[in-house]
Coordinates of C-alpha atoms in Angstrom, one line a residue:
M1 CA 0.0 0.0 0.0
K2 CA 1.3 3.4 -1.0
I3 CA 0.8 6.4 1.2
H4 CA 1.2 10.1 0.6
E5 CA 4.4 12.1 1.1
Y6 CA 2.9 14.1 4.0
Q7 CA 1.9 10.8 5.7
A8 CA 5.4 9.4 5.3
K9 CA 6.8 12.6 6.8
R10 CA 4.6 12.3 9.8
I11 CA 5.9 8.7 10.4
F12 CA 9.5 9.8 10.1
A13 CA 8.9 12.8 12.4
R14 CA 7.8 10.4 15.1
Y15 CA 11.3 8.9 15.0
G16 CA 12.9 12.3 15.4
I17 CA 14.1 12.8 11.8
L18 CA 14.3 16.5 11.0
L19 CA 12.0 17.8 8.2
P20 CA 11.4 21.1 6.6
Y21 CA 8.4 22.9 8.1
G22 CA 5.3 22.3 6.1
K23 CA 1.6 21.8 6.2
I24 CA -1.0 20.0 4.1
C25 CA -4.0 21.9 2.6
D26 CA -6.7 21.5 -0.1
T27 CA -7.5 25.1 -1.0
P28 CA -5.5 27.9 -2.6
E29 CA -6.4 30.2 0.3
E30 CA -5.1 27.8 2.9
A31 CA -1.8 27.7 0.9
R32 CA -1.6 31.5 1.0
K33 CA -2.1 31.5 4.8
I34 CA 0.5 28.8 5.4
T35 CA 3.0 30.7 3.2
K36 CA 2.3 33.9 5.1
K37 CA 3.0 32.1 8.4
I38 CA 6.3 30.6 7.1
K39 CA 7.5 34.1 6.1
K40 CA 9.8 32.8 3.3
P41 CA 9.7 31.2 -0.1
V42 CA 7.9 27.9 -0.2
V43 CA 7.5 24.8 -2.3
I44 CA 4.0 23.7 -3.3
K45 CA 4.0 19.9 -3.8
A46 CA 1.1 17.9 -5.3
Q47 CA 0.1 15.0 -3.0
V48 CA -0.4 12.1 -5.4
Q49 CA 0.9 8.6 -5.1
V50 CA 2.8 8.5 -8.4
G51 CA 6.3 9.4 -9.4
G52 CA 7.3 12.2 -11.8
R53 CA 5.4 15.0 -10.0
G54 CA 8.1 17.5 -10.7
K55 CA 8.3 16.7 -14.4
A56 CA 4.5 16.9 -14.6
G57 CA 4.4 20.4 -13.1
G58 CA 3.2 19.3 -9.7
I59 CA 6.0 20.9 -7.7
K60 CA 6.4 24.6 -7.9
L61 CA 8.4 27.3 -6.0
A62 CA 6.4 30.2 -4.7
K63 CA 8.2 33.4 -3.5
N64 CA 5.3 35.0 -1.6
P65 CA 1.8 34.2 -0.3
D66 CA -0.1 35.5 -3.4
E67 CA 2.1 33.4 -5.7
A68 CA 1.6 30.4 -3.5
K69 CA -2.2 30.8 -3.8
E70 CA -2.0 31.0 -7.6
L71 CA 0.3 28.0 -7.9
A72 CA -1.8 25.9 -5.4
K73 CA -4.8 26.7 -7.5
Y74 CA -3.0 25.5 -10.6
I75 CA -1.7 22.3 -9.1
L76 CA -5.1 21.5 -7.5
S77 CA -6.6 21.6 -10.9
M78 CA -4.2 19.1 -12.3
K79 CA -4.3 15.4 -13.0
I80 CA -0.9 13.6 -12.8
K81 CA -0.8 10.3 -14.5
G82 CA -4.6 10.2 -14.4
I83 CA -4.8 10.9 -10.7
Q84 CA -6.6 14.2 -9.6
V85 CA -4.6 16.3 -7.2
K86 CA -6.8 16.9 -4.2
K87 CA -4.2 18.1 -1.6
V88 CA -0.9 20.0 -1.7
M89 CA 1.9 20.3 0.8
V90 CA 3.2 23.8 1.4
T91 CA 6.8 23.5 2.8
E92 CA 9.5 25.9 3.4
A93 CA 12.1 26.2 0.6
I94 CA 15.5 25.0 1.6
D95 CA 18.9 26.4 0.8
I96 CA 20.5 23.2 -0.5
K97 CA 24.2 22.5 -0.5
E98 CA 24.2 18.8 -1.3
E99 CA 21.6 16.0 -1.8
F100 CA 21.8 12.4 -0.8
Y101 CA 19.6 9.2 -0.9
I102 CA 18.7 6.8 1.9
G103 CA 16.4 3.8 1.2
V104 CA 15.4 0.6 2.8
V105 CA 13.7 -2.2 0.8
I106 CA 13.3 -6.0 1.1
D107 CA 15.8 -8.0 -0.9
R108 CA 13.7 -11.1 -1.6
A109 CA 16.5 -13.0 -3.3
E110 CA 18.8 -12.7 -0.3
K111 CA 15.9 -12.9 2.2
K112 CA 17.4 -9.8 3.9
I113 CA 16.7 -6.1 4.2
A114 CA 18.7 -4.0 1.9
L115 CA 19.8 -0.5 3.0
I116 CA 20.9 1.8 0.2
T117 CA 22.7 5.2 0.2
S118 CA 23.9 7.4 -2.5
E119 CA 25.6 10.7 -2.9
A120 CA 23.4 11.3 -6.0
G121 CA 20.2 12.3 -4.3
G122 CA 17.2 14.0 -5.7
V123 CA 16.8 11.7 -8.7
E124 CA 15.4 8.2 -9.1
I125 CA 17.8 5.7 -7.5
E126 CA 17.2 3.3 -10.4
E127 CA 18.6 5.9 -12.8
V128 CA 21.6 6.4 -10.6
A129 CA 22.2 2.6 -10.4
R130 CA 22.0 2.3 -14.1
E131 CA 24.2 5.2 -15.1
T132 CA 26.6 5.5 -12.2
P133 CA 26.5 2.3 -10.2
E134 CA 29.6 3.3 -8.3
K135 CA 27.5 5.9 -6.5
V136 CA 25.2 3.4 -5.0
H137 CA 26.2 1.8 -1.7
K138 CA 24.4 -1.2 -0.2
A139 CA 24.3 -3.2 3.0
R140 CA 22.1 -6.3 3.6
V141 CA 20.8 -6.8 7.0
D142 CA 19.6 -10.1 8.5
P143 CA 16.4 -9.1 10.3
L144 CA 17.0 -11.7 13.0
I145 CA 20.3 -10.0 13.9
G146 CA 19.5 -6.4 13.1
L147 CA 21.5 -3.4 11.8
R148 CA 25.1 -3.4 12.9
S149 CA 27.4 -0.4 13.3
Y150 CA 29.9 -1.6 10.7
Q151 CA 27.1 -1.7 8.2
I152 CA 26.2 1.9 8.9
Q153 CA 29.8 2.9 8.6
K154 CA 29.9 1.2 5.2
L155 CA 26.9 3.3 4.1
V156 CA 28.0 6.7 5.4
A157 CA 31.7 6.7 4.7
P158 CA 31.3 7.3 0.9
L159 CA 29.0 10.2 1.5
F160 CA 31.0 12.4 3.9
K161 CA 34.6 12.8 5.1
D162 CA 33.4 14.9 8.0
K163 CA 33.0 12.5 11.0
E164 CA 30.2 14.5 12.6
L165 CA 28.1 14.3 9.4
Q166 CA 28.8 10.6 9.2
R167 CA 27.6 10.2 12.8
E168 CA 24.4 12.2 12.1
T169 CA 23.7 10.4 8.9
G170 CA 24.3 7.1 10.6
W171 CA 21.7 8.0 13.3
I172 CA 19.2 8.9 10.5
I173 CA 19.8 5.5 8.8
R174 CA 19.1 3.8 12.1
K175 CA 15.8 5.7 12.5
V176 CA 14.7 5.0 8.9
Y177 CA 15.5 1.3 9.5
Q178 CA 13.5 1.4 12.7
A179 CA 10.5 3.0 11.0
F180 CA 10.7 0.4 8.2
I181 CA 10.6 -2.5 10.7
E182 CA 8.0 -1.1 13.1
N183 CA 5.6 -0.1 10.4
D184 CA 5.8 -3.3 8.3
C185 CA 7.1 -1.4 5.3
S186 CA 8.1 -2.8 1.9
L187 CA 9.9 0.5 1.2
A188 CA 11.1 3.5 3.3
E189 CA 13.0 6.2 1.5
I190 CA 14.4 9.7 1.9
N191 CA 15.1 11.3 -1.4
P192 CA 16.7 13.7 -1.1
L193 CA 18.3 13.9 2.3
V194 CA 19.5 17.5 2.1
L195 CA 22.6 19.0 3.7
T196 CA 21.8 22.7 4.0
R197 CA 24.3 25.5 3.7
D198 CA 24.1 26.0 7.5
G199 CA 25.0 22.4 8.1
K200 CA 21.7 20.7 8.9
L201 CA 20.5 17.4 7.5
L202 CA 16.8 17.5 6.5
A203 CA 14.5 14.8 4.9
C204 CA 13.1 17.0 2.2
D205 CA 11.1 14.3 0.3
T206 CA 10.0 10.9 1.7
K207 CA 8.3 7.8 0.5
I208 CA 6.9 4.8 2.4
N209 CA 5.1 1.7 1.1
I210 CA 3.4 -0.6 3.5
D211 CA 3.1 -4.3 3.1
D212 CA -0.5 -5.2 2.4
N213 CA -0.2 -8.2 4.7
A214 CA 0.2 -5.7 7.6
L215 CA -3.1 -3.9 7.0
F216 CA -4.8 -5.8 9.8
H217 CA -3.1 -3.1 12.0
E218 CA -5.8 -0.5 12.1
K219 CA -3.3 2.4 12.4
L220 CA -1.7 1.3 9.1
A221 CA -5.0 0.5 7.3
N222 CA -6.3 4.0 8.2
L223 CA -3.5 5.6 6.1
R224 CA -5.0 4.3 2.9
D225 CA -6.5 7.0 0.7
P226 CA -9.0 5.4 -1.7
N227 CA -9.3 8.6 -3.7
A228 CA -5.6 8.4 -4.6
E229 CA -5.9 4.9 -6.1
D230 CA -6.7 3.8 -9.6
P231 CA -10.5 3.2 -9.5
L232 CA -10.3 -0.2 -11.2
E233 CA -7.5 -1.4 -8.9
L234 CA -9.7 -0.3 -6.0
E235 CA -12.7 -2.1 -7.4
A236 CA -10.6 -5.2 -8.0
R237 CA -9.3 -5.3 -4.5
Q238 CA -12.8 -4.9 -3.1
S239 CA -13.8 -7.9 -5.2
D240 CA -10.8 -9.9 -3.9
L241 CA -9.0 -9.7 -7.2
S242 CA -5.4 -8.6 -7.8
Y243 CA -5.4 -6.2 -10.8
V244 CA -2.9 -3.8 -12.4
G245 CA -3.8 -2.0 -15.6
L246 CA -1.3 -1.8 -18.4
D247 CA -1.1 -0.3 -21.9
G248 CA -1.5 -3.3 -24.1
N249 CA -4.5 -4.8 -25.9
V250 CA -4.5 -8.5 -24.8
A251 CA -6.5 -8.7 -21.6
C252 CA -5.7 -11.6 -19.2
I253 CA -7.7 -13.4 -16.6
V254 CA -5.4 -15.9 -14.8
N255 CA -5.3 -17.8 -11.5
G256 CA -2.1 -17.4 -9.5
A257 CA 0.3 -14.5 -9.5
G258 CA 3.2 -16.6 -10.9
L259 CA 1.1 -17.8 -13.8
A260 CA -0.2 -14.3 -14.4
M261 CA 3.3 -12.9 -14.6
T262 CA 4.3 -15.7 -16.9
T263 CA 1.3 -15.1 -19.1
M264 CA 2.2 -11.5 -19.6
D265 CA 5.8 -12.5 -20.4
I266 CA 4.7 -15.0 -23.1
I267 CA 2.3 -12.5 -24.6
K268 CA 5.3 -10.2 -25.1
L269 CA 7.4 -13.1 -26.4
Y270 CA 4.8 -13.7 -29.2
G271 CA 4.7 -10.1 -30.1
G272 CA 1.7 -8.9 -28.2
E273 CA 1.2 -6.5 -25.3
P274 CA -0.7 -7.4 -22.1
A275 CA -3.5 -5.0 -21.2
N276 CA -3.4 -6.0 -17.5
F277 CA -2.3 -8.2 -14.7
L278 CA -5.3 -10.0 -13.2
D279 CA -5.1 -12.8 -10.7
V280 CA -8.5 -14.3 -9.6
G281 CA -6.7 -16.4 -7.0
G282 CA -7.5 -19.9 -5.8
S283 CA -10.9 -21.3 -5.0
S284 CA -12.4 -18.9 -7.5
S285 CA -16.2 -18.5 -7.4
P286 CA -18.0 -17.7 -10.6
E287 CA -18.7 -14.2 -9.2
K288 CA -15.0 -13.4 -9.2
V289 CA -14.8 -14.2 -12.9
V290 CA -17.8 -12.0 -13.6
N291 CA -16.2 -9.1 -11.7
A292 CA -12.9 -9.7 -13.5
M293 CA -14.6 -9.6 -16.9
R294 CA -16.4 -6.4 -16.0
I295 CA -13.2 -4.7 -14.9
I296 CA -11.2 -5.5 -18.0
L297 CA -14.0 -4.5 -20.3
T298 CA -13.7 -0.9 -19.1
N299 CA -10.2 -0.8 -20.8
K300 CA -10.8 0.7 -24.3
N301 CA -7.5 -0.6 -25.6
V302 CA -8.5 -4.3 -25.2
R303 CA -8.9 -6.2 -28.5
A304 CA -8.8 -9.8 -27.2
I305 CA -9.2 -11.6 -23.9
L306 CA -7.1 -14.6 -22.8
I307 CA -8.5 -16.8 -19.9
N308 CA -5.6 -18.9 -18.8
I309 CA -6.4 -21.3 -15.9
F310 CA -4.3 -24.1 -14.4
G311 CA -6.8 -25.7 -12.1
G312 CA -5.4 -27.0 -8.7
I313 CA -7.4 -25.5 -5.9
T314 CA -9.2 -23.5 -8.5
R315 CA -11.8 -25.6 -10.3
C316 CA -12.1 -25.2 -14.0
D317 CA -15.9 -25.7 -13.8
D318 CA -16.2 -22.7 -11.5
I319 CA -14.3 -20.6 -14.0
A320 CA -16.6 -21.9 -16.8
A321 CA -19.7 -21.0 -14.8
G322 CA -18.3 -17.5 -14.3
I323 CA -17.6 -17.1 -18.0
I324 CA -21.1 -18.2 -18.9
E325 CA -22.6 -15.8 -16.3
A326 CA -20.4 -12.9 -17.6
M327 CA -21.4 -13.5 -21.2
N328 CA -25.1 -13.6 -20.2
K329 CA -24.8 -10.4 -18.1
M330 CA -22.7 -8.2 -20.4
E331 CA -21.8 -7.8 -24.1
V332 CA -18.3 -8.9 -24.8
P333 CA -17.2 -7.4 -28.1
Y334 CA -13.8 -9.1 -28.3
P335 CA -12.7 -12.6 -29.1
I336 CA -12.1 -14.8 -26.0
V337 CA -9.5 -17.5 -26.0
V338 CA -9.8 -20.0 -23.2
R339 CA -7.1 -22.4 -22.0
L340 CA -8.3 -24.6 -19.1
T341 CA -6.3 -27.5 -17.6
G342 CA -6.4 -29.3 -14.3
T343 CA -9.2 -29.9 -11.9
N344 CA -12.6 -30.6 -13.7
K345 CA -11.3 -29.4 -17.0
E346 CA -13.5 -31.9 -18.9
K347 CA -16.6 -30.7 -17.1
A348 CA -15.7 -27.1 -17.9
R349 CA -15.2 -27.9 -21.6
E350 CA -18.7 -29.5 -21.7
M351 CA -20.2 -26.4 -20.0
L352 CA -18.7 -24.1 -22.6
A353 CA -19.3 -26.4 -25.6
D354 CA -22.2 -24.3 -27.0
T355 CA -20.4 -20.9 -26.8
D356 CA -18.4 -19.2 -29.5
L357 CA -15.2 -19.1 -27.4
T358 CA -11.9 -20.1 -28.9
F359 CA -10.3 -23.0 -27.1
A360 CA -6.6 -23.7 -26.8
S361 CA -5.1 -27.0 -25.9
S362 CA -1.8 -25.5 -24.6
F363 CA -0.4 -22.4 -23.0
A364 CA 1.5 -21.3 -26.1
E365 CA -1.4 -22.0 -28.4
G366 CA -3.7 -19.8 -26.3
V367 CA -1.3 -16.9 -26.2
K368 CA -0.6 -17.1 -30.0
K369 CA -4.3 -17.1 -30.7
A370 CA -5.0 -14.1 -28.4
V371 CA -2.1 -12.1 -29.8
E372 CA -3.4 -12.9 -33.3
F373 CA -6.9 -11.8 -32.5
A374 CA -5.7 -8.6 -30.9
G375 CA -3.7 -7.7 -34.0
K376 CA -6.7 -7.9 -36.3
K377 CA -8.6 -4.6 -36.9

């Protein structure tokens, strides 16, 4: 689960990390009042849970309260990557000397927590790693042992020669790690951590993602902002589906995250582009298939639908019942290719025998047919 920048800053503030003064608001007049109180230039920042806010025009410098009001009005009227801006953060402008990066993520391959620092802050860390990998410094922490002092030293030594700045940055790293652990995060990031011209270290921009498996904690679940999410992804989650919209034209309904990922890969292998990731999960009821079909039919780019089911816990006849119900309830204007194998596949084929679906006997055949249909005008 993603949260807003201002929410991430509130979490980091609880751990004593220094932040620029700022407040959240949802009207231009409030932005003017906050700027008047700050009594110096401010930065108006769109609060949307997507990257690239600055490039999209969602981060602006205002020199006075009236300018802050006008810029807040402009930003609040924007959509960034399809998400309407409903709140802005008004924060004091900082006299920056240097910018750094601190991040904590889960390294699933190593089964450890990866801490990352870089002297190239203020830009995407992926870009830094790609273009100047020597500027990215990592330490992997065994969560059963915890963060050790030598690991912190490894992370801060490349950033500063000054021992006091190393000590202060090491303390910040410990606090970011602590916040990561105690809030069940999948990502905790300060980018940039700014060294000001008067020698202070401030977390100027922050980002936190929380593991969905931790949302039984009410304090974490309450941070979710449904208005900031893609409406289809929100609807899918409420229907107990895992869905992510993409830019292609071959829609997928699949059971199991691994099979769904593989299906998208094979679609690309055969020259197509997937329109979505959609996992109906195990023990799928017909209703879930109906909901899945309704969601993918809202994508105007779709030209073909691939239903790829490997029945284990999921029963193929349940999927077939869902397909029949969906076709009775809604108009499906695209070809549907169905590959069903596993539990009750013969029964499912009998149920679908009188439909005009296209059946595939193998994974590869199903993908090839769907890509072919999608390529026809």
